[in-house]
Short mmCIF file of C-alpha atoms and ligand atoms in Angstrom, two decimals:
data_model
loop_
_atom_site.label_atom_id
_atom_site.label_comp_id
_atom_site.label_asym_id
_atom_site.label_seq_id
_atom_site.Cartn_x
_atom_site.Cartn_y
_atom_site.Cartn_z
CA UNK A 31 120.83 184.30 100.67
CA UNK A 32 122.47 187.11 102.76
CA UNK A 33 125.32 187.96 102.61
CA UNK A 34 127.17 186.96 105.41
CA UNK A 35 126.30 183.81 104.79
CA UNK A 36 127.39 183.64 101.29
CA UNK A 37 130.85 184.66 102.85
CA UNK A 38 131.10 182.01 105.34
CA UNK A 39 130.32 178.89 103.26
CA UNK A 40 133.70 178.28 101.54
CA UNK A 41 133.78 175.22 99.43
CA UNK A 42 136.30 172.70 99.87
CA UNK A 43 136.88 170.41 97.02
CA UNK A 44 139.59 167.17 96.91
CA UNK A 45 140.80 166.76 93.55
CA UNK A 46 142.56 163.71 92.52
CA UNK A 47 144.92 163.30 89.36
CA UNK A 48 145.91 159.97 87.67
CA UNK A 49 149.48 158.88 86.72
CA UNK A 50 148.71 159.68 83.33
CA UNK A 51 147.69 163.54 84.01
CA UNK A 52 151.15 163.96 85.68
CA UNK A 53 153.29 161.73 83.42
CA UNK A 54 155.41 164.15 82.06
CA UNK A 55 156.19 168.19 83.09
CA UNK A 56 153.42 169.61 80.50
CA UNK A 57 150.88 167.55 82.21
CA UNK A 58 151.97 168.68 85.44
CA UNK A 59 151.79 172.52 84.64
CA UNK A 60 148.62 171.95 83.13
CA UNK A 61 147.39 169.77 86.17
CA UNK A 62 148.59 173.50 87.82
CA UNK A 63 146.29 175.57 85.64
CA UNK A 64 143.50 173.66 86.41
CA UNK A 65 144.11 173.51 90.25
CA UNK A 66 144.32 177.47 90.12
CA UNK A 67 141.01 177.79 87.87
CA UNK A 68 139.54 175.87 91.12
CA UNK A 69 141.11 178.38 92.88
CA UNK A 70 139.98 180.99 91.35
CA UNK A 71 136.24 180.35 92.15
CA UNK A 72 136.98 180.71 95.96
CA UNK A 73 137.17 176.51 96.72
CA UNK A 74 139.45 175.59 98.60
CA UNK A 75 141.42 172.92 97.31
CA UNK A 76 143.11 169.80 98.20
CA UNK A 77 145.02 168.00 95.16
CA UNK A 78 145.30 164.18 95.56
CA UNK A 79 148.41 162.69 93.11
CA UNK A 80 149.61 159.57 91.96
CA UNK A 81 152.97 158.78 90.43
CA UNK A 82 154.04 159.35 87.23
CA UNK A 83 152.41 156.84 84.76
CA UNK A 84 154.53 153.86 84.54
CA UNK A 85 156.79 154.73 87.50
CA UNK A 86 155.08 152.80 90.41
CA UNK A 87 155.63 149.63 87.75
CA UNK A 88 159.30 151.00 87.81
CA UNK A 89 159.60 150.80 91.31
CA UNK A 90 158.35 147.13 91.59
CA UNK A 91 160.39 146.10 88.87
CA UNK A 92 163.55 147.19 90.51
CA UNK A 93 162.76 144.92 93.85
CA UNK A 94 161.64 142.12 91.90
CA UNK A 95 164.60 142.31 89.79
CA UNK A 96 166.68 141.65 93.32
CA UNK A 97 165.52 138.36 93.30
CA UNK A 98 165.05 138.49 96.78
CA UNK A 99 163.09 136.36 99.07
CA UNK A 100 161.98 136.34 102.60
CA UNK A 101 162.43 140.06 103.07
CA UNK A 102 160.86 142.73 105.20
CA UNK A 103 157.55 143.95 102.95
CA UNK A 104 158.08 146.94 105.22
CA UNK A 105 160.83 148.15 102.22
CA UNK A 106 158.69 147.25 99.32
CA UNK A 107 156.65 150.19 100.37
CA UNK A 108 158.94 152.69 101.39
CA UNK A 109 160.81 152.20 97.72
CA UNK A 110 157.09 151.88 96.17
CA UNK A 111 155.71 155.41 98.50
CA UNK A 112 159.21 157.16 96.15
CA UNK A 113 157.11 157.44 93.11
CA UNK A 114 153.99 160.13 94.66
CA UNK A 115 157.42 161.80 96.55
CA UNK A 116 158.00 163.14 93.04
CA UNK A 117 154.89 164.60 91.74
CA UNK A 118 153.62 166.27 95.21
CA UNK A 119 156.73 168.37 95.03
CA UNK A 120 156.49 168.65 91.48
CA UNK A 121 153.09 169.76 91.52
CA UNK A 122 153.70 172.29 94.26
CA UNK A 123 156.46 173.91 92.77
CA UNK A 124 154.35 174.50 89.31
CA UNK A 125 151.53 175.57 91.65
CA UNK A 126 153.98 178.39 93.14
CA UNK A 127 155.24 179.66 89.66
CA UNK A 128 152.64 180.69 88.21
CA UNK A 129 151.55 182.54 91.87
CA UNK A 130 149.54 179.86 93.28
CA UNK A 131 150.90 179.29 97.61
CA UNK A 132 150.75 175.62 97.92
CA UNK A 133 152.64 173.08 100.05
CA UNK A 134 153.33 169.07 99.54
CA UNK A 135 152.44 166.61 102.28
CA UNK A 136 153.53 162.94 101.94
CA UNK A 137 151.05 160.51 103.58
CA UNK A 138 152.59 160.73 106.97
CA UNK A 139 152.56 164.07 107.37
CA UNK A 140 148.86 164.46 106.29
CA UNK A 141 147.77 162.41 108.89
CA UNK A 142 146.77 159.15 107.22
CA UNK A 143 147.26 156.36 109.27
CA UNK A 144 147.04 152.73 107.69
CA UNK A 145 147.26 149.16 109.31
CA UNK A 146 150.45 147.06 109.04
CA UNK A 147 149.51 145.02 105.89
CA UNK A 148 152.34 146.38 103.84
CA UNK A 149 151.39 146.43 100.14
CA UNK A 150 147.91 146.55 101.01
CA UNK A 151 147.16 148.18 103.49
CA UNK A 152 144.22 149.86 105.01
CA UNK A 153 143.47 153.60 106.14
CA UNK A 154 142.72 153.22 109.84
CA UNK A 155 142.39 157.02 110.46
CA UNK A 156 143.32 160.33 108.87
CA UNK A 157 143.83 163.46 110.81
CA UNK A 158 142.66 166.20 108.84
CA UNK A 159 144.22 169.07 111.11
CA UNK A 160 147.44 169.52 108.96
CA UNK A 161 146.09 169.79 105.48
CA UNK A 162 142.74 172.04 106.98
CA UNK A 163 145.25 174.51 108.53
CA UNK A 164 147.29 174.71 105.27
CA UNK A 165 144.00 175.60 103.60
CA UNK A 166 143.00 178.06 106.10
CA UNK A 167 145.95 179.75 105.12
CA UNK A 168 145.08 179.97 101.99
CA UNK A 169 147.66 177.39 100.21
CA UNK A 170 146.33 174.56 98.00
CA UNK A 171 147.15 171.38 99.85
CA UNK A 172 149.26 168.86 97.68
CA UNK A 173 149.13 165.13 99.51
CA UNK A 174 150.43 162.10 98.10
CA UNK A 175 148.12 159.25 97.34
CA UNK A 176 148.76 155.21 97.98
CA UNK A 177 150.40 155.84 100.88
CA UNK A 178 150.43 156.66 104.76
CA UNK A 179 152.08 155.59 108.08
CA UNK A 180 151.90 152.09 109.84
CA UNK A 181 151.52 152.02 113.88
CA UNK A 182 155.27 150.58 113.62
CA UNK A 183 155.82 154.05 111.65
CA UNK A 184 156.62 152.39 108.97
CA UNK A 185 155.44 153.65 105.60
CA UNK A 186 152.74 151.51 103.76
CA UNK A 187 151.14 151.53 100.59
CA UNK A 188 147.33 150.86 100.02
CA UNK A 189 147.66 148.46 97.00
CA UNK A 190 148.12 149.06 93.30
CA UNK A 191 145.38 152.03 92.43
CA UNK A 192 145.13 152.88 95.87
CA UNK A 193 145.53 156.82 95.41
CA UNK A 194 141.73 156.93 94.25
CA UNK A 195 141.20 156.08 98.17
CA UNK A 196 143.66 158.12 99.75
CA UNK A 197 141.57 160.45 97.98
CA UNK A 198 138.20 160.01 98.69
CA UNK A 199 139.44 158.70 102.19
CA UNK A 200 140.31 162.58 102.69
CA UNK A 201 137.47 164.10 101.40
CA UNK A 202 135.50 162.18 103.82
CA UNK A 203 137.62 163.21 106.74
CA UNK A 204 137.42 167.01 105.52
CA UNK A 205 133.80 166.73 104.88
CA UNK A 206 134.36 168.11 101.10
CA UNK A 207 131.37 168.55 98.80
CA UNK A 208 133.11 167.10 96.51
CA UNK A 209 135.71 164.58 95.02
CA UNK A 210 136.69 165.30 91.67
CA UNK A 211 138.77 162.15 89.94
CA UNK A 212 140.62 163.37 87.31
CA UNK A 213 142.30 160.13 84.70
CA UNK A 214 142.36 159.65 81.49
CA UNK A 215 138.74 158.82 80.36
CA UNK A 216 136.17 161.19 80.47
CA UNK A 217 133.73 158.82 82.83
CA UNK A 218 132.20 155.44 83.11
CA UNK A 219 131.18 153.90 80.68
CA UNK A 220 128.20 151.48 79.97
CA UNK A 221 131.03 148.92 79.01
CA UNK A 222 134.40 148.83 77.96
CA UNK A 223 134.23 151.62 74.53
CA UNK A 224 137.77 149.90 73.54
CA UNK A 225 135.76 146.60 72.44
CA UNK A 226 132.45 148.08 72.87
CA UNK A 227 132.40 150.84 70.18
CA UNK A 228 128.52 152.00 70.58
CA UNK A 229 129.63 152.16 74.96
CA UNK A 230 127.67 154.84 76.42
CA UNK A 231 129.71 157.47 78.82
CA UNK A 232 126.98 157.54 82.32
CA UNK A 233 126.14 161.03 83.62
CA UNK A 234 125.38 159.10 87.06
CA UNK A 235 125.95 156.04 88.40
CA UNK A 236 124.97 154.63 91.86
CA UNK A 237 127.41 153.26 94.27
CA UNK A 238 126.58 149.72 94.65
CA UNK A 239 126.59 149.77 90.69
CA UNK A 240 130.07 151.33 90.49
CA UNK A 241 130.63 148.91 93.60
CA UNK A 242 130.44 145.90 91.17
CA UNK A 243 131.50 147.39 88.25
CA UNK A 244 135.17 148.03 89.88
CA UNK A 245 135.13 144.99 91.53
CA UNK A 246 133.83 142.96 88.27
CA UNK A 247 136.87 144.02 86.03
CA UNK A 248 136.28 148.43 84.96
CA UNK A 249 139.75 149.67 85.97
CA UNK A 250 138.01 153.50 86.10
CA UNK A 251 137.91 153.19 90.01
CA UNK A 252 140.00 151.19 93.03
CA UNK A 253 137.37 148.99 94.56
CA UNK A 254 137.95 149.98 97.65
CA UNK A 255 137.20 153.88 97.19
CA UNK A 256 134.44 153.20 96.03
CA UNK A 257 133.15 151.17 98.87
CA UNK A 258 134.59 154.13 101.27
CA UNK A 259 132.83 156.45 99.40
CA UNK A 260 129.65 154.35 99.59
CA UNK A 261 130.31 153.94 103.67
CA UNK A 262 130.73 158.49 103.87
CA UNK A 263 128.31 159.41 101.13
CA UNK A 264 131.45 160.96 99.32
CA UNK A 265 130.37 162.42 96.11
CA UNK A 266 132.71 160.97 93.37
CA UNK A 267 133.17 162.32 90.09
CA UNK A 268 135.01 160.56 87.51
CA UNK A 269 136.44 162.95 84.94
CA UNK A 270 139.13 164.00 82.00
CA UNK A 271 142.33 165.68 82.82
CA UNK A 272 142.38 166.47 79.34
CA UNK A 273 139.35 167.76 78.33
CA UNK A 274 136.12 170.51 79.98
CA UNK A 275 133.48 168.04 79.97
CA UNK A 276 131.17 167.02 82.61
CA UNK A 277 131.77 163.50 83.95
CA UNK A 278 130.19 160.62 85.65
CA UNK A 279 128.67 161.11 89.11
CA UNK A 280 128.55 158.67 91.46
CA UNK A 281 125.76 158.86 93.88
CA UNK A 282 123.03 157.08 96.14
CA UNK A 283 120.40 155.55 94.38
CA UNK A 284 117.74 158.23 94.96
CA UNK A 285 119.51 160.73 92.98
CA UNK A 286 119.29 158.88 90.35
CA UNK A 287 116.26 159.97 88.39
CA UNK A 288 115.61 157.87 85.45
CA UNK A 289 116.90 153.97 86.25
CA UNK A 290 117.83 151.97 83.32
CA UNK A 291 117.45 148.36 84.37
CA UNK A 292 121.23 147.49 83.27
CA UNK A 293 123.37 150.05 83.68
CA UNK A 294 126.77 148.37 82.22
CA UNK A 295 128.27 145.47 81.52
CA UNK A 296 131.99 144.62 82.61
CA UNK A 297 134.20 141.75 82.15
CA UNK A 298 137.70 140.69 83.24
CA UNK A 299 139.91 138.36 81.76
CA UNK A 300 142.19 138.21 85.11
CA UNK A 301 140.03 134.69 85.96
CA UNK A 302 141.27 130.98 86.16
CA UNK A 303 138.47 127.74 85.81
CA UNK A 304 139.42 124.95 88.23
CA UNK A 305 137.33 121.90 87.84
CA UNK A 306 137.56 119.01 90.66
CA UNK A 307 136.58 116.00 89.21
CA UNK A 308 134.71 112.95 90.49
CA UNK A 309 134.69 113.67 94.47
CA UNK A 310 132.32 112.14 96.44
CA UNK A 311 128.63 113.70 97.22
CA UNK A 312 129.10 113.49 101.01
CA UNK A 313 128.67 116.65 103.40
CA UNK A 314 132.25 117.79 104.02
CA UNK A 315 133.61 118.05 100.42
CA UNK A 316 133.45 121.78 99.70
CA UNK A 317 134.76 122.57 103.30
CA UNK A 318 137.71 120.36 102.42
CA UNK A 319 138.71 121.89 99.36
CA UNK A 320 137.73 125.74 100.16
CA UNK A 321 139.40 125.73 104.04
CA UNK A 322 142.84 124.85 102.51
CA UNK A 323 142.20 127.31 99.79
CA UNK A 324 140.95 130.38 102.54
CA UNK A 325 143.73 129.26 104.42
CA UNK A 326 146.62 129.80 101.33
CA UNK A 327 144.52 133.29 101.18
CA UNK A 328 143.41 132.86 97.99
CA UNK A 329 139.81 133.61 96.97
CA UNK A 330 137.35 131.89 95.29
CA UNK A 331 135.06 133.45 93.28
CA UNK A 332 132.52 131.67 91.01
CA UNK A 333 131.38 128.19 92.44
CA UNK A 334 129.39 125.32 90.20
CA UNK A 335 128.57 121.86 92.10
CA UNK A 336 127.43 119.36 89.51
CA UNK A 337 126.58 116.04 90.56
CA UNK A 338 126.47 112.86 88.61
CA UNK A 339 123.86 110.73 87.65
CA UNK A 340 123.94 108.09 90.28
CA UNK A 341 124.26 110.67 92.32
CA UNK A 342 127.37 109.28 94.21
CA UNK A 343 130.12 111.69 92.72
CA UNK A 344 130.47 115.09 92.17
CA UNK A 345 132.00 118.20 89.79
CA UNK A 346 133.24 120.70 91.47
CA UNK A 347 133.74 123.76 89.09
CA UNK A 348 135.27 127.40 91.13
CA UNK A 349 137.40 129.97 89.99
CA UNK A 350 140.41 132.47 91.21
CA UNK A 351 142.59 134.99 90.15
CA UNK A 352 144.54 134.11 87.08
CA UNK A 353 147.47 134.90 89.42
CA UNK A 354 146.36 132.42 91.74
CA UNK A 355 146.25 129.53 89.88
CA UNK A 356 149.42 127.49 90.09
CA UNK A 357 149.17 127.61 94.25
CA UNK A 358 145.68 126.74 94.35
CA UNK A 359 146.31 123.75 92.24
CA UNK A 360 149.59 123.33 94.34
CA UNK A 361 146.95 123.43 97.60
CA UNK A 362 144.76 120.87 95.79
CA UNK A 363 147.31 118.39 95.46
CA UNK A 364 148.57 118.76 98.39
CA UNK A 365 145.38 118.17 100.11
CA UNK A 366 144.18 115.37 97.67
CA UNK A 367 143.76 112.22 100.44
CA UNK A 368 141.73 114.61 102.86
CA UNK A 369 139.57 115.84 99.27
CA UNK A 370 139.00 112.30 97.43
CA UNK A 371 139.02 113.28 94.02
CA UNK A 372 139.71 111.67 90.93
CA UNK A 373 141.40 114.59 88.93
CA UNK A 374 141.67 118.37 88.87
CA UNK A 375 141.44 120.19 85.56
CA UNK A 376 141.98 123.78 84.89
CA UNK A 377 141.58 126.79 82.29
CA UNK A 378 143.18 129.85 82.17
CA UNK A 379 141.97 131.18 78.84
CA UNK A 380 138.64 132.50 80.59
CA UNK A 381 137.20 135.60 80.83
CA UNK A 382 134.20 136.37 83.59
CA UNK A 383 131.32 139.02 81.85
CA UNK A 384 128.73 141.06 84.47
CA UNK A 385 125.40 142.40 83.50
CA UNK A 386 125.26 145.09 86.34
CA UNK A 387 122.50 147.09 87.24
CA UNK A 388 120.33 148.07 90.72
CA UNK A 389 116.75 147.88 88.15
CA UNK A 390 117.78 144.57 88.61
CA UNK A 391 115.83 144.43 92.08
CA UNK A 392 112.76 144.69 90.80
CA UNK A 393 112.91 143.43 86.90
CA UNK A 394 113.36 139.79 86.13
CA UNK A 395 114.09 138.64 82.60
CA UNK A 396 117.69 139.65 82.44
CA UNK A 397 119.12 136.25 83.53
CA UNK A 398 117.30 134.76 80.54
CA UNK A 399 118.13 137.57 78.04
CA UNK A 400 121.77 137.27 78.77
CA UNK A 401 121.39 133.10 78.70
CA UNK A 402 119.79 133.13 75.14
CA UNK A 403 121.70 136.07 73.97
CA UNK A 404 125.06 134.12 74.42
CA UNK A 405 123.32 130.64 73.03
CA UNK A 406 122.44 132.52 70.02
CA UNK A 407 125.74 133.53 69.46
CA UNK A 408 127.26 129.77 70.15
CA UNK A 409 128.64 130.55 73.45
CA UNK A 410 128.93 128.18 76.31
CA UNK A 411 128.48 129.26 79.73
CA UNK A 412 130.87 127.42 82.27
CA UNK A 413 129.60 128.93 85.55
CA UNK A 414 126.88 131.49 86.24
CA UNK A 415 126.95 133.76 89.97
CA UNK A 416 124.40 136.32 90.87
CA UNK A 417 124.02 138.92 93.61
CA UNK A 418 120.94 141.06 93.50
CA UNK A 419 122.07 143.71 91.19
CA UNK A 420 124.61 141.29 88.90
CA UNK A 421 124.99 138.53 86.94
CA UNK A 422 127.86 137.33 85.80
CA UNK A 423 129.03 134.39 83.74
CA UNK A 424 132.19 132.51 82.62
CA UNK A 425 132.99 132.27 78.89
CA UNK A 426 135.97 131.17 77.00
CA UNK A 427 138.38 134.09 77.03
CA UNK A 428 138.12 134.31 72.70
CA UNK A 429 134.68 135.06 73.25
CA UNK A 430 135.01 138.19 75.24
CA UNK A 431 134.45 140.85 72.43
CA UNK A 432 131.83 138.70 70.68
CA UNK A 433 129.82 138.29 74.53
CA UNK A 434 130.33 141.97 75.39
CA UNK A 435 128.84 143.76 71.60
CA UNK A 436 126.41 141.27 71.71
CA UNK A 437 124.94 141.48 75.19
CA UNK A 438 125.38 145.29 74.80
CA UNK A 439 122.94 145.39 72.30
CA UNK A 440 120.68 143.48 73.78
CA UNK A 441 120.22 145.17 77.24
CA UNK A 442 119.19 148.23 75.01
CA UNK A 443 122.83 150.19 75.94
CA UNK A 444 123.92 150.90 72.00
CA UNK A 445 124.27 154.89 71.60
CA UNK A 446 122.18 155.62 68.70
N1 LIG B 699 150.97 154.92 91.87
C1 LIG B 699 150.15 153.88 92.41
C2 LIG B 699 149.92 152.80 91.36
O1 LIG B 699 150.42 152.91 90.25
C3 LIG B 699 148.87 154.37 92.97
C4 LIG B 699 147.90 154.95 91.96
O2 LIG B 699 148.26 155.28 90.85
O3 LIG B 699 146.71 155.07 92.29
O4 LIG B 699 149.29 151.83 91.64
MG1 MG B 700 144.07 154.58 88.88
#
């Protein structure tokens, strides 16, 4: 390469660091030291930060302790947005002691504009000028995540996790080679290594994988940066704060060189069974009990129809958010003349369990190895949804650890 051209190409590099790697002032200087050994290679360097660990919980504790009702979500987020306020400072002040120029940007001033769905909301457009100019002058840019600016200028938060986007959001808009997410694991994992003792730590993972995987219950990633990293080819890495190993990549699929048909297996336990008993097996029924549902905007996730014998009633078996529970059943009953239904029974002691894996395109089997691996084990299936790269099932929630080792196993993931 000549020269000049090795000058010219200057890497830029978004870094992103957990609650837990700035919990406390040690973490925080040794965030630092790590920022300036980035440094010190020539990158340039954006840092990405959440809130102290356990502070954003602080914050909603506080406004929920008010008791309050009917009030302006609008202040939710501007007390919730206090929490990154902290550690960007923080962080840029440890940055300038031991000789490192760097500046702190809240949200707003880095340019990230959201939509008006406080507590949630989305990133409608970042304007990269502010941060890229406090590069080109040679100062590490210090933003804070979960947060940016509504067209009401208003401040808004992106939901609970939502710094992993506001990272990845601006390494798309600064066209960085890279996105570095530093937490407190060391990668993905093949499944949970907490229950799953022989879990596997993934030197790559595709996006759609890591897609479901977030989605289906592995708290590594916000969904939602992963699907914006999916939409702007963002390369992801998901790495340690506390140790100097290499993490997991996230990539497209044709990087991936050797494909393992499964690639992990997730569960979540935040899932609630609701089973509609004896409605009638007319066209209309599942409208009339998922539009009133839609309309409360709660999802639905898994869906079972079962119909009986004579074929003139019907099951039906869905479920939604643990957290959801007591208004959809408050949404059933309130709906039961228009339904027809005989009873409504639900479960919260569930837990949902996803075989994930893009090999899944082109292998069939897996369905029936997960079925017989559970039956061998005694473990009933409630409901059963598949996409073309996952299938997931419903167990009873004491069966999580047993479902999880044992499936493991079978899909050929045990480290040896
Ligand atoms: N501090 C926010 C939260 O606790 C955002 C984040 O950590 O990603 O949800
Ligand atoms: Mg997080």
């Amino acid at each position: 390469m000549p020269l000049g051209e090795c000058e010219l190409s200057v890497t830029l590099v978004v870094q992103k660091y957990g609650g837990t790697s700035v919990a406390d002032l040690d973490r925080i200087r040794s965030v630092a030291s790590r920022v300036k050994r980035q440094v010190a290679l020539g990158d340039q360097v954006a840092v990405v930060v959440s809130a102290m660990a356990g502070s954003t919980n602080q914050l909603v504790g506080w406004v929920h302790g008010l008791d309050a009702a009917g009030y302006d979500t609008a202040e939710y987020d501007q007390v919730l947005a206090s929490g990154e306020q902290v550690t960007v400072g923080l962080l840029a002040i440890a940055l300038q002691t031991i000789g490192v120029p760097a500046r702190s940007f809240l949200g707003w001033q880095a340019g990230f504009r959201t939509d008006r769905s406080h507590g949630s909301a989305r990133i409608l457009e970042i304007d990269p000028a502010p941060v890229r100019e406090c590069l080109a002058q040679g100062k590490v840019a210090v933003i804070a995540g979960f947060q940016g600016i509504s067209p009401e200028r208003r401040l808004t938060t992106l939901g609970r996790g939502g710094s992993d986007t506001s990272a990845v959001a601006l390494a798309a808009a600064l066209g960085a080679q890279r996105c570095d997410i530093f937490t407190d694991v060391d990668g993905v994992y093949t499944s949970d290594p907490r229950i799953v003792a022989k879990a596997r730590k993934l030197d790559r993972i595709t996006y759609e994988e890591m897609l479901e995987m977030a989605s289906l219950g592995a708290k590594v990633l916000q969904t939602r940066s992963v699907a914006m990293a999916m939409q702007h080819q963002v390369r992801v890495q998901v790495l340690s704060s506390f140790a100097d190993l290499p993490g997991t990549l996230v990539v497209d699929e044709e990087e991936i060189v050797e494909s393992q048909i499964v690639s992990g297996i997730a569960y979540s336990r935040d899932e609630a069974r609701v089973t509609v008993l004896g409605v009638s097996d007319r066209p209309g029924v599942a409208a009339a009990i998922f539009g009133p549902l839609s309309d409360t905007g709660i999802n639905v996730d898994m869906i079972v129809q079962s119909v009986s014998r004579d074929g003139v009633y019907a099951n039906l078996t869905f479920t939604v958010s643990r957290a959801d529970l007591p208004r959809a059943l408050a949404v059933l009953e309130r709906a039961r003349a228009e339904i027809g239904y005989e009873a409504v029974g639900a479960d919260a002691d569930v837990c949902k369990i996803s075989v994930v894996g893009v090999g899944m395109r082109s292998h069939t089997g897996i369905a029936h190895k997960m079925f017989s691996t559970l039956a061998a084990k005694g473990i009933n299936i409630h409901a059963i949804a598949t996409s073309e790269i996952k299938i997931s099932v419903l167990i009873g929630e004491e069966y999580t650890e047993l479902a999880l080792r044992a499936l493991h196993t079978a899909c050929g993931l045990d480290r040896d």
